Amino acid sequence: MHEAPETQEAGLRFAGEPAVALANGGAIPLLGLGVWQVPPGETERVVATALADGYRHVDTASAYGNEEGVGLGIRASGVPRESVFVTTKLRPTRRNPERELAASLERLGLDYVDLYLIHWPAPGSDSLWPAFERLHAQGLARAIGVSNYDTAHLARLVSRSETPPMVNQIQFHPYLWSPETLEDHRRLGVVLEAYSPLARGRGLDHPVIGEVARRHGRTPAQVLLRWAVQRGIPAIPKSTRPERIAENHRVFDFSLSPEDLAALDGLASGRRRRWPFG
Ligand code: NDP
């Protein structure tokens, strides 16, 4: 076992959780709970469970149909609103971000979100950006960003905006990543946030992951999450099961070695696919 004291994430924190800086001067916790495909009727329980386990970051979207449950879960947890980083997303086929965010806030029962994203790059979605900038200026969206943007598209939006996107949330895990993508985001000053960080639960049984997990006395899921957060990449695994929710949060008390990281890096096919992914 290569147990390390909790020192590597000793830097920036959000409500006590290891975090990375955002261009708005705030910070986003490195680990969050994703709630895509969490049934609306279960969302309150799942979110309250995660917050009780120490999560301080929840990722939803208007398209997930469970924003009400996210708000209920936050209130049921007793954790103060300002101690939870809440992301939601706009369906870009809806052309009025002001009206859509107001509706999301109503469903969430909140008066601001910590991060508001354009969910995917629909035709003309960049024309929605000035409305995102206004929502940011009004404090209704503390941070603004995009999702599923490729680097060239992201660079165009950065160069044309007064307030550039602060986050791009994309699928990113050892099976689907590239050092160039990471480097491009750093160069652009945009935080790359990893969705489907467990590769949707498929491929956790790969022998390379199993070997690293065994060496550290950890689970394959913890190894994949550690691979992201150790590089300063926020990751938002989804689970509805209390034991997995807890397991996925315990990734800040061990470190992967350079050799572990290199072995995991080698799982990528080397080709990034474009959204939508199969
Ligand atoms: P994940 O990579 O988080 O994998 C989720 C799957 O892994 C589920 O089947 C879950 O099952 C299983 N799982 C969770 N924890 C463990 C564990 N410890 N051991 C074994 N299996 C586990 O995939 P998602 O695609 O759900 O992505 C996570 C989040 O990312 C979403 O919820 C959403 O918030 C965001 N996202 C954003 C997208 C976008 O377009 N911006 C697109 C896709 C996702 P179970 O629930 O039964 O535990």
Short mmCIF file of C-alpha atoms and ligand atoms in Angstrom, two decimals:
data_model
loop_
_atom_site.label_atom_id
_atom_site.label_comp_id
_atom_site.label_asym_id
_atom_site.label_seq_id
_atom_site.Cartn_x
_atom_site.Cartn_y
_atom_site.Cartn_z
CA MET A 1 0.00 0.00 0.00
CA HIS A 2 1.20 3.49 -0.84
CA GLU A 3 -0.95 5.36 1.64
CA ALA A 4 -0.21 9.05 1.64
CA PRO A 5 -1.41 11.54 4.21
CA GLU A 6 -4.10 13.92 3.05
CA THR A 7 -1.60 16.45 1.80
CA GLN A 8 -1.70 16.52 -1.97
CA GLU A 9 -5.04 18.31 -2.04
CA ALA A 10 -4.10 20.54 0.88
CA GLY A 11 -4.54 23.61 -1.35
CA LEU A 12 -7.82 25.09 -2.43
CA ARG A 13 -11.04 23.94 -0.74
CA PHE A 14 -14.76 24.46 -1.22
CA ALA A 15 -16.71 23.85 2.00
CA GLY A 16 -13.80 21.70 3.20
CA GLU A 17 -13.59 19.62 0.02
CA PRO A 18 -10.51 19.62 -2.24
CA ALA A 19 -11.26 21.98 -5.10
CA VAL A 20 -9.77 23.71 -8.12
CA ALA A 21 -9.90 27.38 -8.99
CA LEU A 22 -12.41 28.82 -11.42
CA ALA A 23 -11.89 31.96 -13.46
CA ASN A 24 -14.66 33.69 -11.44
CA GLY A 25 -12.37 33.67 -8.39
CA GLY A 26 -14.30 30.80 -6.81
CA ALA A 27 -13.61 27.08 -6.77
CA ILE A 28 -15.25 23.82 -7.85
CA PRO A 29 -14.95 20.72 -5.65
CA LEU A 30 -12.92 17.97 -7.30
CA LEU A 31 -15.52 15.33 -6.54
CA GLY A 32 -19.22 15.64 -7.19
CA LEU A 33 -22.27 13.43 -7.44
CA GLY A 34 -23.75 13.07 -10.93
CA VAL A 35 -27.48 12.44 -11.08
CA TRP A 36 -28.13 11.62 -14.74
CA GLN A 37 -30.49 8.61 -14.83
CA VAL A 38 -31.24 8.89 -11.12
CA PRO A 39 -35.03 8.50 -11.08
CA PRO A 40 -36.79 11.67 -9.88
CA GLY A 41 -38.40 9.80 -6.98
CA GLU A 42 -35.00 8.60 -5.73
CA THR A 43 -33.03 11.80 -6.22
CA GLU A 44 -33.79 13.38 -2.84
CA ARG A 45 -32.51 10.29 -1.01
CA VAL A 46 -29.43 9.91 -3.22
CA VAL A 47 -28.43 13.57 -2.89
CA ALA A 48 -29.03 13.64 0.87
CA THR A 49 -26.96 10.44 1.23
CA ALA A 50 -24.06 11.94 -0.71
CA LEU A 51 -24.13 15.18 1.29
CA ALA A 52 -24.15 13.19 4.54
CA ASP A 53 -21.07 11.35 3.24
CA GLY A 54 -19.26 14.64 2.72
CA TYR A 55 -19.91 15.43 -0.93
CA ARG A 56 -20.37 19.15 -1.49
CA HIS A 57 -21.03 19.12 -5.25
CA VAL A 58 -24.04 17.90 -7.24
CA ASP A 59 -24.35 17.82 -11.03
CA THR A 60 -27.82 17.86 -12.61
CA ALA A 61 -29.45 19.26 -15.76
CA SER A 62 -32.90 20.35 -16.81
CA ALA A 63 -32.85 17.40 -19.22
CA TYR A 64 -32.42 14.92 -16.33
CA GLY A 65 -35.89 15.72 -14.97
CA ASN A 66 -34.73 15.55 -11.35
CA GLU A 67 -33.86 19.12 -10.34
CA GLU A 68 -36.71 19.11 -7.78
CA GLY A 69 -35.17 16.07 -6.10
CA VAL A 70 -31.76 17.74 -5.98
CA GLY A 71 -33.24 20.74 -4.15
CA LEU A 72 -35.19 18.51 -1.78
CA GLY A 73 -32.06 16.46 -1.06
CA ILE A 74 -30.02 19.56 -0.24
CA ARG A 75 -32.68 20.83 2.14
CA ALA A 76 -33.17 17.38 3.72
CA SER A 77 -29.41 17.11 4.35
CA GLY A 78 -29.28 20.17 6.56
CA VAL A 79 -26.08 21.26 4.79
CA PRO A 80 -26.20 25.04 4.26
CA ARG A 81 -26.96 26.10 0.70
CA GLU A 82 -23.69 28.01 0.36
CA SER A 83 -21.73 24.85 1.21
CA VAL A 84 -23.05 22.91 -1.81
CA PHE A 85 -21.78 23.49 -5.34
CA VAL A 86 -24.78 22.97 -7.63
CA THR A 87 -24.50 22.65 -11.41
CA THR A 88 -27.38 22.56 -13.83
CA LYS A 89 -27.52 22.74 -17.61
CA LEU A 90 -29.53 24.36 -20.36
CA ARG A 91 -31.00 22.31 -23.19
CA PRO A 92 -29.61 24.47 -26.01
CA THR A 93 -32.65 23.80 -28.16
CA ARG A 94 -34.43 26.16 -25.76
CA ARG A 95 -33.47 29.62 -26.95
CA ASN A 96 -34.11 31.69 -23.81
CA PRO A 97 -31.48 30.98 -21.13
CA GLU A 98 -32.92 33.63 -18.78
CA ARG A 99 -36.33 31.94 -18.77
CA GLU A 100 -34.81 28.44 -18.61
CA LEU A 101 -32.54 29.23 -15.66
CA ALA A 102 -35.45 30.85 -13.82
CA ALA A 103 -37.42 27.61 -14.34
CA SER A 104 -34.46 25.48 -13.15
CA LEU A 105 -34.04 27.65 -10.05
CA GLU A 106 -37.74 27.31 -9.33
CA ARG A 107 -37.50 23.51 -9.58
CA LEU A 108 -34.34 23.42 -7.48
CA GLY A 109 -35.81 25.80 -4.92
CA LEU A 110 -32.60 27.87 -5.07
CA ASP A 111 -31.91 31.49 -5.86
CA TYR A 112 -28.65 30.86 -7.71
CA VAL A 113 -26.63 28.00 -9.18
CA ASP A 114 -22.90 27.65 -8.78
CA LEU A 115 -22.42 26.61 -12.41
CA TYR A 116 -24.71 26.87 -15.44
CA LEU A 117 -23.68 25.00 -18.59
CA ILE A 118 -24.81 24.86 -22.21
CA HIS A 119 -25.49 21.12 -22.23
CA TRP A 120 -24.29 20.41 -25.77
CA PRO A 121 -23.26 22.38 -28.85
CA ALA A 122 -26.53 22.57 -30.78
CA PRO A 123 -26.53 24.65 -33.97
CA GLY A 124 -26.40 28.31 -32.99
CA SER A 125 -25.75 27.56 -29.34
CA ASP A 126 -22.91 30.09 -29.18
CA SER A 127 -25.47 32.84 -29.78
CA LEU A 128 -26.86 31.97 -26.33
CA TRP A 129 -23.59 32.94 -24.66
CA PRO A 130 -24.35 36.67 -24.13
CA ALA A 131 -27.40 35.63 -22.10
CA PHE A 132 -25.12 33.37 -20.03
CA GLU A 133 -22.83 36.34 -19.45
CA ARG A 134 -25.81 38.39 -18.22
CA LEU A 135 -26.90 35.58 -15.87
CA HIS A 136 -23.36 35.51 -14.51
CA ALA A 137 -23.28 39.31 -14.07
CA GLN A 138 -26.61 39.15 -12.21
CA GLY A 139 -25.22 36.50 -9.83
CA LEU A 140 -27.87 33.96 -10.83
CA ALA A 141 -25.13 31.70 -12.20
CA ARG A 142 -21.98 32.16 -10.15
CA ALA A 143 -19.97 30.42 -12.88
CA ILE A 144 -20.86 29.69 -16.51
CA GLY A 145 -19.57 27.16 -18.99
CA VAL A 146 -20.28 24.63 -21.69
CA SER A 147 -20.40 20.87 -22.11
CA ASN A 148 -19.48 18.51 -24.92
CA TYR A 149 -17.54 21.22 -26.77
CA ASP A 150 -14.49 20.11 -28.73
CA THR A 151 -11.34 22.13 -28.25
CA ALA A 152 -11.54 24.10 -31.51
CA HIS A 153 -15.12 25.14 -30.79
CA LEU A 154 -14.22 26.01 -27.20
CA ALA A 155 -11.28 28.14 -28.36
CA ARG A 156 -13.59 30.06 -30.73
CA LEU A 157 -16.07 30.78 -27.97
CA VAL A 158 -13.29 31.84 -25.58
CA SER A 159 -11.84 34.26 -28.13
CA ARG A 160 -15.22 35.83 -28.91
CA SER A 161 -16.66 36.24 -25.44
CA GLU A 162 -16.31 38.98 -22.86
CA THR A 163 -16.67 36.47 -20.04
CA PRO A 164 -15.23 33.22 -21.39
CA PRO A 165 -16.62 29.83 -20.36
CA MET A 166 -15.04 28.75 -17.08
CA VAL A 167 -15.72 25.01 -17.45
CA ASN A 168 -16.12 22.49 -20.27
CA GLN A 169 -17.72 19.29 -19.03
CA ILE A 170 -16.80 16.37 -21.30
CA GLN A 171 -16.51 12.61 -21.14
CA PHE A 172 -13.02 11.95 -19.80
CA HIS A 173 -11.56 8.80 -18.23
CA PRO A 174 -8.59 6.52 -18.88
CA TYR A 175 -10.36 4.89 -21.85
CA LEU A 176 -11.20 8.23 -23.44
CA TRP A 177 -8.73 11.01 -22.92
CA SER A 178 -5.74 12.72 -24.45
CA PRO A 179 -2.96 14.84 -22.98
CA GLU A 180 -3.61 17.41 -25.73
CA THR A 181 -7.22 17.87 -24.60
CA LEU A 182 -6.04 18.49 -21.06
CA GLU A 183 -3.28 20.85 -22.17
CA ASP A 184 -5.63 22.79 -24.49
CA HIS A 185 -8.06 23.42 -21.64
CA ARG A 186 -5.25 24.61 -19.37
CA ARG A 187 -3.97 26.93 -22.11
CA LEU A 188 -7.46 28.36 -22.61
CA GLY A 189 -7.97 28.83 -18.86
CA VAL A 190 -11.04 26.56 -18.90
CA VAL A 191 -11.47 23.85 -16.26
CA LEU A 192 -11.98 20.45 -17.88
CA GLU A 193 -14.60 18.61 -15.84
CA ALA A 194 -14.86 14.83 -16.34
CA TYR A 195 -18.26 13.29 -16.84
CA SER A 196 -18.78 9.51 -16.91
CA PRO A 197 -15.49 9.27 -14.93
CA LEU A 198 -16.17 5.56 -14.30
CA ALA A 199 -16.59 4.97 -18.04
CA ARG A 200 -20.28 4.39 -17.23
CA GLY A 201 -19.34 1.43 -15.05
CA ARG A 202 -18.10 -0.52 -18.08
CA GLY A 203 -14.49 -1.62 -18.10
CA LEU A 204 -13.94 -1.49 -14.34
CA ASP A 205 -12.81 -5.10 -14.54
CA HIS A 206 -9.79 -4.36 -16.76
CA PRO A 207 -6.71 -6.18 -15.36
CA VAL A 208 -4.58 -3.02 -15.44
CA ILE A 209 -7.10 -1.19 -13.25
CA GLY A 210 -7.45 -4.25 -11.04
CA GLU A 211 -3.71 -4.47 -10.52
CA VAL A 212 -3.39 -0.80 -9.50
CA ALA A 213 -6.41 -1.17 -7.21
CA ARG A 214 -4.96 -4.27 -5.57
CA ARG A 215 -1.61 -2.53 -4.96
CA HIS A 216 -3.34 0.29 -3.11
CA GLY A 217 -6.01 -1.78 -1.38
CA ARG A 218 -8.65 0.24 -3.24
CA THR A 219 -11.50 -0.49 -5.63
CA PRO A 220 -11.34 -0.06 -9.42
CA ALA A 221 -13.83 2.83 -9.19
CA GLN A 222 -11.62 4.63 -6.65
CA VAL A 223 -8.61 4.17 -8.93
CA LEU A 224 -10.42 5.74 -11.90
CA LEU A 225 -11.61 8.67 -9.79
CA ARG A 226 -8.16 9.16 -8.27
CA TRP A 227 -6.70 9.21 -11.82
CA ALA A 228 -8.83 12.31 -12.51
CA VAL A 229 -8.74 14.21 -9.21
CA GLN A 230 -5.00 13.74 -8.75
CA ARG A 231 -4.58 15.71 -11.99
CA GLY A 232 -6.90 18.47 -10.77
CA ILE A 233 -9.79 17.31 -12.94
CA PRO A 234 -13.20 17.54 -11.23
CA ALA A 235 -15.09 14.24 -11.60
CA ILE A 236 -18.80 13.57 -11.07
CA PRO A 237 -19.49 9.82 -10.68
CA LYS A 238 -23.10 8.68 -10.49
CA SER A 239 -24.44 5.98 -8.22
CA THR A 240 -27.76 5.39 -6.52
CA ARG A 241 -26.28 2.85 -4.06
CA PRO A 242 -25.25 4.21 -0.65
CA GLU A 243 -22.18 1.98 -0.38
CA ARG A 244 -20.90 3.05 -3.80
CA ILE A 245 -21.68 6.72 -3.13
CA ALA A 246 -19.47 6.46 -0.03
CA GLU A 247 -16.79 4.43 -1.84
CA ASN A 248 -16.57 6.95 -4.68
CA HIS A 249 -15.95 9.80 -2.24
CA ARG A 250 -12.95 8.13 -0.55
CA VAL A 251 -10.31 9.17 -3.03
CA PHE A 252 -8.37 11.86 -1.19
CA ASP A 253 -6.36 9.68 1.18
CA PHE A 254 -4.16 7.81 -1.28
CA SER A 255 -1.94 8.68 -4.23
CA LEU A 256 -1.23 6.98 -7.52
CA SER A 257 2.44 6.73 -8.44
CA PRO A 258 3.75 8.03 -11.79
CA GLU A 259 3.90 4.37 -12.90
CA ASP A 260 0.26 3.78 -11.92
CA LEU A 261 -0.79 6.90 -13.81
CA ALA A 262 1.17 5.85 -16.88
CA ALA A 263 -0.38 2.36 -16.84
CA LEU A 264 -3.88 3.83 -16.66
CA ASP A 265 -3.07 6.46 -19.30
CA GLY A 266 -2.26 3.61 -21.67
CA LEU A 267 -5.87 2.36 -21.67
CA ALA A 268 -7.00 5.05 -24.11
CA SER A 269 -7.33 4.07 -27.72
CA GLY A 270 -5.72 7.40 -28.58
CA ARG A 271 -8.74 8.61 -30.52
CA ARG A 272 -11.20 11.00 -28.97
CA ARG A 273 -14.68 10.46 -30.25
CA ARG A 274 -17.04 13.32 -30.77
CA TRP A 275 -20.26 13.72 -28.88
CA PRO A 276 -22.74 12.06 -28.96
CA PHE A 277 -20.98 8.98 -27.72
CA GLY A 278 -22.46 5.55 -28.18
P1 NDP B 1 -20.31 7.06 -14.50
O1 NDP B 1 -19.01 6.92 -15.17
O2 NDP B 1 -20.45 7.90 -13.30
O3 NDP B 1 -20.83 5.57 -14.18
C1 NDP B 1 -22.06 5.33 -13.60
C2 NDP B 1 -22.28 3.83 -13.61
O4 NDP B 1 -21.30 3.18 -12.80
C3 NDP B 1 -23.62 3.43 -13.07
O5 NDP B 1 -24.06 2.31 -13.80
C4 NDP B 1 -23.31 3.04 -11.62
O6 NDP B 1 -24.26 2.09 -11.19
C5 NDP B 1 -21.92 2.47 -11.74
N1 NDP B 1 -21.10 2.71 -10.53
C6 NDP B 1 -21.03 3.82 -9.77
N2 NDP B 1 -20.15 3.67 -8.77
C7 NDP B 1 -19.64 2.43 -8.89
C8 NDP B 1 -18.70 1.71 -8.13
N3 NDP B 1 -18.11 2.25 -7.05
N4 NDP B 1 -18.41 0.45 -8.52
C9 NDP B 1 -19.00 -0.11 -9.60
N5 NDP B 1 -19.90 0.54 -10.36
C10 NDP B 1 -20.23 1.80 -10.00
O7 NDP B 1 -21.35 7.47 -15.65
P2 NDP B 1 -22.43 8.59 -15.94
O8 NDP B 1 -22.58 8.56 -17.42
O9 NDP B 1 -23.61 8.45 -15.09
O10 NDP B 1 -21.71 9.97 -15.60
C11 NDP B 1 -21.70 10.55 -14.33
C12 NDP B 1 -22.34 11.92 -14.36
O11 NDP B 1 -21.75 12.73 -15.36
C13 NDP B 1 -23.82 11.90 -14.74
O12 NDP B 1 -24.64 11.46 -13.68
C14 NDP B 1 -24.03 13.34 -15.13
O13 NDP B 1 -24.15 14.15 -13.96
C15 NDP B 1 -22.74 13.64 -15.86
N6 NDP B 1 -22.89 13.44 -17.32
C16 NDP B 1 -22.93 14.56 -18.12
C17 NDP B 1 -23.12 14.46 -19.47
C18 NDP B 1 -23.16 15.69 -20.31
O14 NDP B 1 -23.56 15.59 -21.49
N7 NDP B 1 -22.75 16.82 -19.79
C19 NDP B 1 -23.28 13.15 -20.13
C20 NDP B 1 -23.17 12.02 -19.23
C21 NDP B 1 -22.97 12.19 -17.86
P3 NDP B 1 -25.17 2.27 -9.85
O15 NDP B 1 -25.92 3.56 -9.96
O16 NDP B 1 -26.05 1.09 -9.89
O17 NDP B 1 -24.20 2.24 -8.70
#
